[in-house]
PDB file of C-alpha atoms in Angstrom:
ATOM      1  CA  GLN A  19       0.648   0.037   0.159  1.00 94.00           C
ATOM      2  CA  VAL A  20       0.777   3.228  -0.028  1.00 97.00           C
ATOM      3  CA  HIS A  21       3.156   4.908   2.124  1.00 98.00           C
ATOM      4  CA  LEU A  22       4.577   8.085   2.819  1.00 98.00           C
ATOM      5  CA  VAL A  23       6.775   9.482   5.998  1.00 98.00           C
ATOM      6  CA  GLU A  24       8.188  12.574   6.321  1.00 98.00           C
ATOM      7  CA  SER A  25      11.239  13.342   8.199  1.00 98.00           C
ATOM      8  CA  GLY A  26      12.977  16.554   9.046  1.00 98.00           C
ATOM      9  CA  GLY A  27      11.144  18.798  11.670  1.00 98.00           C
ATOM     10  CA  ASP A  28      12.603  20.491  14.033  1.00 97.00           C
ATOM     11  CA  LEU A  29      12.562  23.546  16.477  1.00 98.00           C
ATOM     12  CA  VAL A  30      15.253  26.517  14.379  1.00 98.00           C
ATOM     13  CA  LYS A  31      15.645  29.688  15.040  1.00 98.00           C
ATOM     14  CA  PRO A  32      14.207  32.783  12.659  1.00 98.00           C
ATOM     15  CA  GLY A  33      16.161  33.245   9.731  1.00 98.00           C
ATOM     16  CA  GLY A  34      17.488  29.548   9.487  1.00 98.00           C
ATOM     17  CA  SER A  35      17.203  26.507   7.428  1.00 98.00           C
ATOM     18  CA  LEU A  36      16.148  23.217   7.639  1.00 98.00           C
ATOM     19  CA  ARG A  37      15.902  20.202   5.504  1.00 98.00           C
ATOM     20  CA  LEU A  38      12.511  18.067   5.401  1.00 98.00           C
ATOM     21  CA  ALA A  39      12.493  14.220   3.407  1.00 98.00           C
ATOM     22  CA  CYS A  40       9.322  11.899   2.453  1.00 98.00           C
ATOM     23  CA  ALA A  41       9.902   8.947   1.890  1.00 98.00           C
ATOM     24  CA  ALA A  42       7.400   6.709  -0.501  1.00 98.00           C
ATOM     25  CA  SER A  43       6.975   3.367  -0.474  1.00 98.00           C
ATOM     26  CA  GLY A  44       4.391   0.977  -1.922  1.00 97.00           C
ATOM     27  CA  PHE A  45       3.879   2.885  -5.842  1.00 97.00           C
ATOM     28  CA  THR A  46       6.097   3.897  -8.571  1.00 97.00           C
ATOM     29  CA  PHE A  47       7.297   7.226  -7.073  1.00 98.00           C
ATOM     30  CA  ARG A  48       8.940   8.301 -10.145  1.00 97.00           C
ATOM     31  CA  ASP A  49       5.134   8.115 -12.355  1.00 96.00           C
ATOM     32  CA  HIS A  50       3.940  10.807 -10.151  1.00 97.00           C
ATOM     33  CA  TYR A  51       3.518  14.463  -9.437  1.00 97.00           C
ATOM     34  CA  MET A  52       4.017  14.909  -5.959  1.00 98.00           C
ATOM     35  CA  ASN A  53       3.090  17.740  -3.890  1.00 98.00           C
ATOM     36  CA  TRP A  54       4.164  19.864   0.340  1.00 98.00           C
ATOM     37  CA  ILE A  55       1.599  21.175   1.501  1.00 98.00           C
ATOM     38  CA  ARG A  56       1.520  22.919   5.497  1.00 98.00           C
ATOM     39  CA  GLN A  57      -0.368  23.853   8.048  1.00 98.00           C
ATOM     40  CA  ALA A  58       0.311  26.091  10.553  1.00 98.00           C
ATOM     41  CA  PRO A  59      -1.339  25.138  14.067  1.00 96.00           C
ATOM     42  CA  GLY A  60      -5.149  25.343  15.102  1.00 95.00           C
ATOM     43  CA  LYS A  61      -5.690  26.545  10.957  1.00 97.00           C
ATOM     44  CA  GLY A  62      -6.436  24.981   7.183  1.00 98.00           C
ATOM     45  CA  LEU A  63      -4.555  23.429   4.542  1.00 98.00           C
ATOM     46  CA  GLU A  64      -1.746  25.336   3.208  1.00 98.00           C
ATOM     47  CA  TRP A  65      -0.438  24.279  -0.537  1.00 98.00           C
ATOM     48  CA  ILE A  66       2.932  25.450  -1.150  1.00 98.00           C
ATOM     49  CA  ALA A  67       5.232  23.025  -3.323  1.00 98.00           C
ATOM     50  CA  TYR A  68       4.879  21.103  -6.820  1.00 97.00           C
ATOM     51  CA  ILE A  69       6.960  19.049  -8.849  1.00 98.00           C
ATOM     52  CA  SER A  70       6.494  16.738 -11.695  1.00 97.00           C
ATOM     53  CA  SER A  71       7.617  13.277 -12.398  1.00 96.00           C
ATOM     54  CA  SER A  72      10.901  13.864 -13.504  1.00 96.00           C
ATOM     55  CA  GLY A  73      11.131  16.937 -11.881  1.00 96.00           C
ATOM     56  CA  ASP A  74      11.185  19.598 -14.972  1.00 97.00           C
ATOM     57  CA  THR A  75       7.842  21.486 -13.528  1.00 97.00           C
ATOM     58  CA  ILE A  76       8.262  22.799 -10.637  1.00 98.00           C
ATOM     59  CA  HIS A  77       5.917  25.417  -8.873  1.00 98.00           C
ATOM     60  CA  TYR A  78       6.128  27.381  -5.879  1.00 98.00           C
ATOM     61  CA  ALA A  79       3.082  28.806  -3.993  1.00 98.00           C
ATOM     62  CA  ASP A  80       3.935  32.985  -3.204  1.00 98.00           C
ATOM     63  CA  ALA A  81       4.526  32.859   0.522  1.00 98.00           C
ATOM     64  CA  VAL A  82       7.451  30.610   0.016  1.00 98.00           C
ATOM     65  CA  GLN A  83       9.119  31.178  -3.437  1.00 98.00           C
ATOM     66  CA  GLY A  84      12.359  32.164  -3.361  1.00 98.00           C
ATOM     67  CA  ARG A  85      12.678  30.808   0.064  1.00 98.00           C
ATOM     68  CA  PHE A  86      12.086  27.158  -0.224  1.00 98.00           C
ATOM     69  CA  THR A  87      13.536  24.094  -2.555  1.00 98.00           C
ATOM     70  CA  ILE A  88      11.091  21.054  -3.234  1.00 98.00           C
ATOM     71  CA  SER A  89      13.629  17.851  -4.883  1.00 98.00           C
ATOM     72  CA  ARG A  90      13.015  14.296  -5.004  1.00 98.00           C
ATOM     73  CA  ASP A  91      15.127  11.627  -6.186  1.00 98.00           C
ATOM     74  CA  ASN A  92      13.192   8.894  -7.961  1.00 98.00           C
ATOM     75  CA  VAL A  93      16.140   6.205  -7.594  1.00 98.00           C
ATOM     76  CA  GLU A  94      15.982   6.213  -3.616  1.00 98.00           C
ATOM     77  CA  ASN A  95      11.583   7.291  -3.484  1.00 98.00           C
ATOM     78  CA  SER A  96      12.684  10.640  -2.030  1.00 98.00           C
ATOM     79  CA  LEU A  97      11.288  13.857  -2.519  1.00 98.00           C
ATOM     80  CA  TYR A  98      12.566  16.942  -0.245  1.00 98.00           C
ATOM     81  CA  LEU A  99      12.182  20.578   0.757  1.00 98.00           C
ATOM     82  CA  GLU A 100      14.711  22.431   1.690  1.00 98.00           C
ATOM     83  CA  MET A 101      14.232  25.316   3.691  1.00 98.00           C
ATOM     84  CA  THR A 102      16.156  28.130   4.450  1.00 98.00           C
ATOM     85  CA  SER A 103      15.078  32.747   5.467  1.00 98.00           C
ATOM     86  CA  LEU A 104      12.996  30.344   7.737  1.00 98.00           C
ATOM     87  CA  ARG A 105      10.347  32.893   9.446  1.00 98.00           C
ATOM     88  CA  ALA A 106       7.421  32.967  12.242  1.00 98.00           C
ATOM     89  CA  GLU A 107       4.547  32.144  10.059  1.00 98.00           C
ATOM     90  CA  ASP A 108       6.858  29.175   8.378  1.00 98.00           C
ATOM     91  CA  SER A 109       5.804  27.109  11.868  1.00 98.00           C
ATOM     92  CA  ALA A 110       3.668  24.333  10.698  1.00 98.00           C
ATOM     93  CA  VAL A 111       3.041  20.666  10.069  1.00 98.00           C
ATOM     94  CA  TYR A 112       4.300  19.794   6.826  1.00 98.00           C
ATOM     95  CA  PHE A 113       2.317  17.667   4.872  1.00 98.00           C
ATOM     96  CA  CYS A 114       3.797  15.992   1.437  1.00 98.00           C
ATOM     97  CA  ALA A 115       0.971  14.541  -0.829  1.00 98.00           C
ATOM     98  CA  ARG A 116       0.921  11.958  -3.886  1.00 98.00           C
ATOM     99  CA  GLU A 117      -1.022  13.685  -6.732  1.00 96.00           C
ATOM    100  CA  GLY A 118      -3.909  11.766  -7.699  1.00 92.00           C
ATOM    101  CA  GLU A 119      -4.743   9.169 -10.831  1.00 87.00           C
ATOM    102  CA  LEU A 120      -7.710  11.549 -12.314  1.00 87.00           C
ATOM    103  CA  GLY A 121      -6.361  14.722 -11.349  1.00 86.00           C
ATOM    104  CA  TYR A 122      -4.554  16.970  -9.794  1.00 92.00           C
ATOM    105  CA  TYR A 123      -6.022  16.824  -5.841  1.00 97.00           C
ATOM    106  CA  PHE A 124      -4.223  14.922  -3.434  1.00 98.00           C
ATOM    107  CA  ASP A 125      -4.916  11.072  -2.470  1.00 97.00           C
ATOM    108  CA  TYR A 126      -2.041  10.265  -0.229  1.00 98.00           C
ATOM    109  CA  TRP A 127      -0.676  11.908   2.107  1.00 98.00           C
ATOM    110  CA  GLY A 128       1.666  11.038   4.776  1.00 98.00           C
ATOM    111  CA  ARG A 129       1.230  12.034   8.700  1.00 98.00           C
ATOM    112  CA  GLY A 130       3.435  14.843   8.601  1.00 98.00           C
ATOM    113  CA  THR A 131       6.672  16.462  10.419  1.00 98.00           C
ATOM    114  CA  LEU A 132       6.379  19.553  12.685  1.00 98.00           C
ATOM    115  CA  VAL A 133       8.370  22.715  11.681  1.00 98.00           C
ATOM    116  CA  THR A 134       8.679  25.329  14.882  1.00 98.00           C
ATOM    117  CA  VAL A 135      10.688  28.376  14.061  1.00 98.00           C
ATOM    118  CA  ALA A 136      11.161  30.373  17.609  1.00 97.00           C
ATOM    119  CA  SER A 137      14.123  32.094  18.933  1.00 95.00           C
TER     120      SER A 137
ATOM    121  CA  GLU B  19      -5.861  32.687  -7.852  1.00 96.00           C
ATOM    122  CA  ILE B  20      -9.214  31.278  -7.098  1.00 98.00           C
ATOM    123  CA  VAL B  21     -10.307  31.734  -3.341  1.00 98.00           C
ATOM    124  CA  MET B  22     -12.212  29.029  -1.714  1.00 98.00           C
ATOM    125  CA  THR B  23     -15.226  29.318   0.943  1.00 98.00           C
ATOM    126  CA  GLN B  24     -17.204  27.417   3.458  1.00 98.00           C
ATOM    127  CA  SER B  25     -20.492  27.152   5.148  1.00 96.00           C
ATOM    128  CA  PRO B  26     -20.979  27.017   7.518  1.00 97.00           C
ATOM    129  CA  ALA B  27     -17.996  27.017  10.073  1.00 98.00           C
ATOM    130  CA  SER B  28     -18.598  25.028  12.157  1.00 97.00           C
ATOM    131  CA  VAL B  29     -22.210  21.637  12.255  1.00 97.00           C
ATOM    132  CA  SER B  30     -22.964  20.026  15.291  1.00 96.00           C
ATOM    133  CA  VAL B  31     -24.685  16.963  14.315  1.00 95.00           C
ATOM    134  CA  SER B  32     -26.059  14.024  15.934  1.00 94.00           C
ATOM    135  CA  PRO B  33     -24.977  10.760  15.388  1.00 93.00           C
ATOM    136  CA  GLY B  34     -27.709   9.108  12.744  1.00 94.00           C
ATOM    137  CA  GLU B  35     -28.034  12.612  11.435  1.00 96.00           C
ATOM    138  CA  SER B  36     -26.938  14.039   7.937  1.00 96.00           C
ATOM    139  CA  ALA B  37     -25.124  17.293   7.085  1.00 97.00           C
ATOM    140  CA  THR B  38     -24.737  19.558   4.228  1.00 97.00           C
ATOM    141  CA  LEU B  39     -21.359  21.044   3.865  1.00 98.00           C
ATOM    142  CA  SER B  40     -20.943  24.081   1.413  1.00 98.00           C
ATOM    143  CA  CYS B  41     -17.842  25.029  -0.594  1.00 98.00           C
ATOM    144  CA  ARG B  42     -17.848  28.016  -3.214  1.00 98.00           C
ATOM    145  CA  ALA B  43     -15.338  29.197  -5.691  1.00 98.00           C
ATOM    146  CA  SER B  44     -14.550  32.873  -6.693  1.00 98.00           C
ATOM    147  CA  HIS B  45     -14.671  31.757 -10.030  1.00 97.00           C
ATOM    148  CA  THR B  46     -15.483  28.393 -12.125  1.00 97.00           C
ATOM    149  CA  VAL B  47     -13.097  25.649 -11.551  1.00 97.00           C
ATOM    150  CA  SER B  48     -15.348  22.886 -13.991  1.00 96.00           C
ATOM    151  CA  ALA B  49     -16.029  19.493 -11.848  1.00 97.00           C
ATOM    152  CA  ASN B  50     -12.028  19.602 -10.134  1.00 97.00           C
ATOM    153  CA  LEU B  51     -13.132  20.443  -6.633  1.00 98.00           C
ATOM    154  CA  ALA B  52     -12.224  17.527  -4.093  1.00 98.00           C
ATOM    155  CA  TRP B  53     -13.216  17.321  -0.720  1.00 98.00           C
ATOM    156  CA  TYR B  54     -10.914  15.903   2.056  1.00 98.00           C
ATOM    157  CA  GLN B  55     -11.473  14.746   5.752  1.00 98.00           C
ATOM    158  CA  GLN B  56      -9.304  15.969   8.699  1.00 98.00           C
ATOM    159  CA  ARG B  57      -9.471  13.927  12.331  1.00 97.00           C
ATOM    160  CA  PRO B  58      -7.628  15.177  14.626  1.00 94.00           C
ATOM    161  CA  GLY B  59      -4.267  14.516  14.746  1.00 94.00           C
ATOM    162  CA  GLN B  60      -4.460  12.876  11.132  1.00 97.00           C
ATOM    163  CA  ALA B  61      -3.331  13.564   7.763  1.00 97.00           C
ATOM    164  CA  PRO B  62      -5.905  15.352   5.506  1.00 98.00           C
ATOM    165  CA  ARG B  63      -7.912  12.074   3.736  1.00 98.00           C
ATOM    166  CA  LEU B  64      -9.179  12.312  -0.264  1.00 98.00           C
ATOM    167  CA  LEU B  65     -12.771  11.348   0.550  1.00 98.00           C
ATOM    168  CA  ILE B  66     -14.637  12.939  -3.379  1.00 98.00           C
ATOM    169  CA  TYR B  67     -12.680  14.138  -6.256  1.00 98.00           C
ATOM    170  CA  GLY B  68     -13.880  15.067  -9.507  1.00 97.00           C
ATOM    171  CA  ALA B  69     -17.180  16.825  -7.322  1.00 98.00           C
ATOM    172  CA  SER B  70     -18.565  13.292  -6.967  1.00 98.00           C
ATOM    173  CA  THR B  71     -16.356  10.800  -7.075  1.00 98.00           C
ATOM    174  CA  ARG B  72     -16.255   8.991  -4.070  1.00 98.00           C
ATOM    175  CA  ALA B  73     -11.445   7.300  -3.488  1.00 97.00           C
ATOM    176  CA  THR B  74     -10.807   3.861  -3.237  1.00 95.00           C
ATOM    177  CA  GLY B  75     -12.951   3.207   0.083  1.00 96.00           C
ATOM    178  CA  VAL B  76     -14.612   5.737   1.275  1.00 98.00           C
ATOM    179  CA  PRO B  77     -18.145   4.646   2.443  1.00 97.00           C
ATOM    180  CA  ALA B  78     -21.136   5.916   0.364  1.00 97.00           C
ATOM    181  CA  ARG B  79     -22.435   7.766   3.114  1.00 97.00           C
ATOM    182  CA  PHE B  80     -20.665  10.117   1.697  1.00 98.00           C
ATOM    183  CA  SER B  81     -21.649  12.149  -1.838  1.00 98.00           C
ATOM    184  CA  GLY B  82     -20.227  15.443  -3.940  1.00 98.00           C
ATOM    185  CA  SER B  83     -22.651  16.626  -5.615  1.00 98.00           C
ATOM    186  CA  GLY B  84     -22.001  20.577  -7.672  1.00 98.00           C
ATOM    187  CA  SER B  85     -19.791  22.330 -10.475  1.00 97.00           C
ATOM    188  CA  GLY B  86     -19.107  25.236 -11.670  1.00 97.00           C
ATOM    189  CA  THR B  87     -18.517  27.606  -8.421  1.00 98.00           C
ATOM    190  CA  GLU B  88     -20.983  25.431  -5.950  1.00 98.00           C
ATOM    191  CA  PHE B  89     -20.276  22.601  -4.188  1.00 98.00           C
ATOM    192  CA  THR B  90     -21.288  20.257  -1.412  1.00 98.00           C
ATOM    193  CA  LEU B  91     -21.024  17.108   0.558  1.00 98.00           C
ATOM    194  CA  THR B  92     -23.603  15.435   2.570  1.00 98.00           C
ATOM    195  CA  ILE B  93     -22.654  13.277   5.173  1.00 97.00           C
ATOM    196  CA  SER B  94     -25.792  11.109   5.415  1.00 96.00           C
ATOM    197  CA  GLY B  95     -26.420   9.060   8.600  1.00 94.00           C
ATOM    198  CA  LEU B  96     -23.231  10.338  10.101  1.00 95.00           C
ATOM    199  CA  GLN B  97     -20.962   7.831  12.280  1.00 94.00           C
ATOM    200  CA  SER B  98     -19.058   8.409  15.165  1.00 92.00           C
ATOM    201  CA  GLU B  99     -15.897   8.646  13.383  1.00 94.00           C
ATOM    202  CA  ASP B 100     -17.200  11.401  10.631  1.00 96.00           C
ATOM    203  CA  PHE B 101     -16.695  13.922  13.278  1.00 94.00           C
ATOM    204  CA  ALA B 102     -13.883  16.385  11.367  1.00 97.00           C
ATOM    205  CA  VAL B 103     -13.167  18.628   9.650  1.00 98.00           C
ATOM    206  CA  TYR B 104     -13.541  18.752   6.314  1.00 98.00           C
ATOM    207  CA  TYR B 105     -11.695  20.719   3.436  1.00 98.00           C
ATOM    208  CA  CYS B 106     -12.587  21.445   0.022  1.00 98.00           C
ATOM    209  CA  GLN B 107      -9.821  21.818  -3.121  1.00 98.00           C
ATOM    210  CA  GLN B 108      -9.397  22.675  -6.986  1.00 98.00           C
ATOM    211  CA  TYR B 109      -6.928  22.482  -9.050  1.00 97.00           C
ATOM    212  CA  ASN B 110      -8.754  24.073 -11.960  1.00 96.00           C
ATOM    213  CA  PHE B 111      -6.744  26.221 -12.285  1.00 95.00           C
ATOM    214  CA  TRP B 112      -3.392  26.256 -10.561  1.00 93.00           C
ATOM    215  CA  PRO B 113      -0.663  26.845  -9.408  1.00 94.00           C
ATOM    216  CA  PRO B 114      -1.811  27.874  -6.686  1.00 95.00           C
ATOM    217  CA  PHE B 115      -3.731  25.023  -5.417  1.00 97.00           C
ATOM    218  CA  THR B 116      -6.481  26.164  -3.645  1.00 98.00           C
ATOM    219  CA  PHE B 117      -7.962  25.092  -0.228  1.00 98.00           C
ATOM    220  CA  GLY B 118     -11.083  26.409   1.654  1.00 98.00           C
ATOM    221  CA  PRO B 119     -10.594  27.507   5.025  1.00 98.00           C
ATOM    222  CA  GLY B 120     -12.686  24.089   6.356  1.00 98.00           C
ATOM    223  CA  THR B 121     -16.105  23.084   8.074  1.00 98.00           C
ATOM    224  CA  LYS B 122     -15.679  21.623  11.178  1.00 98.00           C
ATOM    225  CA  VAL B 123     -18.307  18.845  12.320  1.00 97.00           C
ATOM    226  CA  ASP B 124     -19.334  17.742  15.670  1.00 94.00           C
ATOM    227  CA  LEU B 125     -20.713  15.977  18.070  1.00 88.00           C
ATOM    228  CA  LYS B 126     -24.837  17.700  18.985  1.00 87.00           C
TER     229      LYS B 126
END
């Protein structure tokens, strides 16, 4: 079955950096678009980044453009999010999510990893 | 950017009753609309895509309808495990993919 497991969340100071990872299993990773979606404490869902199956097409939300970098390793079946210049408002649970088979919805999600940005 | 709104923000329902949740898009999204359920402390779970197609394993008591800008998720005969927050998401015009703010369904 499809399994997505995020890791790398931590407490980091404002201006700091962090790298999140998402390990995928149970499906052919290289065939699927992937995304990062976050949820601030007590708040709703916010999509932040998309990467195509081959990695040649990438999109970001305005809130993270220029600070975050999404990437993938189709040999290691892993998705990454490099986060720099972190701000308090980046504090959230970060989910990786797989694009659906029949459209750009999100059919499988990991359990998330918590990023806290505070001094 | 397409802005998604949901109503009501919260609704109290007794087990066995039905709940009707609404989602509105600021511009037409055709039928490119998904619904998710999120229980406390858990990841979101896909319920509906294409506005009305149930995802694998989703019980028949969940049904979606609508197209264009107005959408509805109906939960018939609510069970205890259905008390959660429900989000809609459009994927017709992106980036960005956008979610509604959510509707909380809690126990009356």
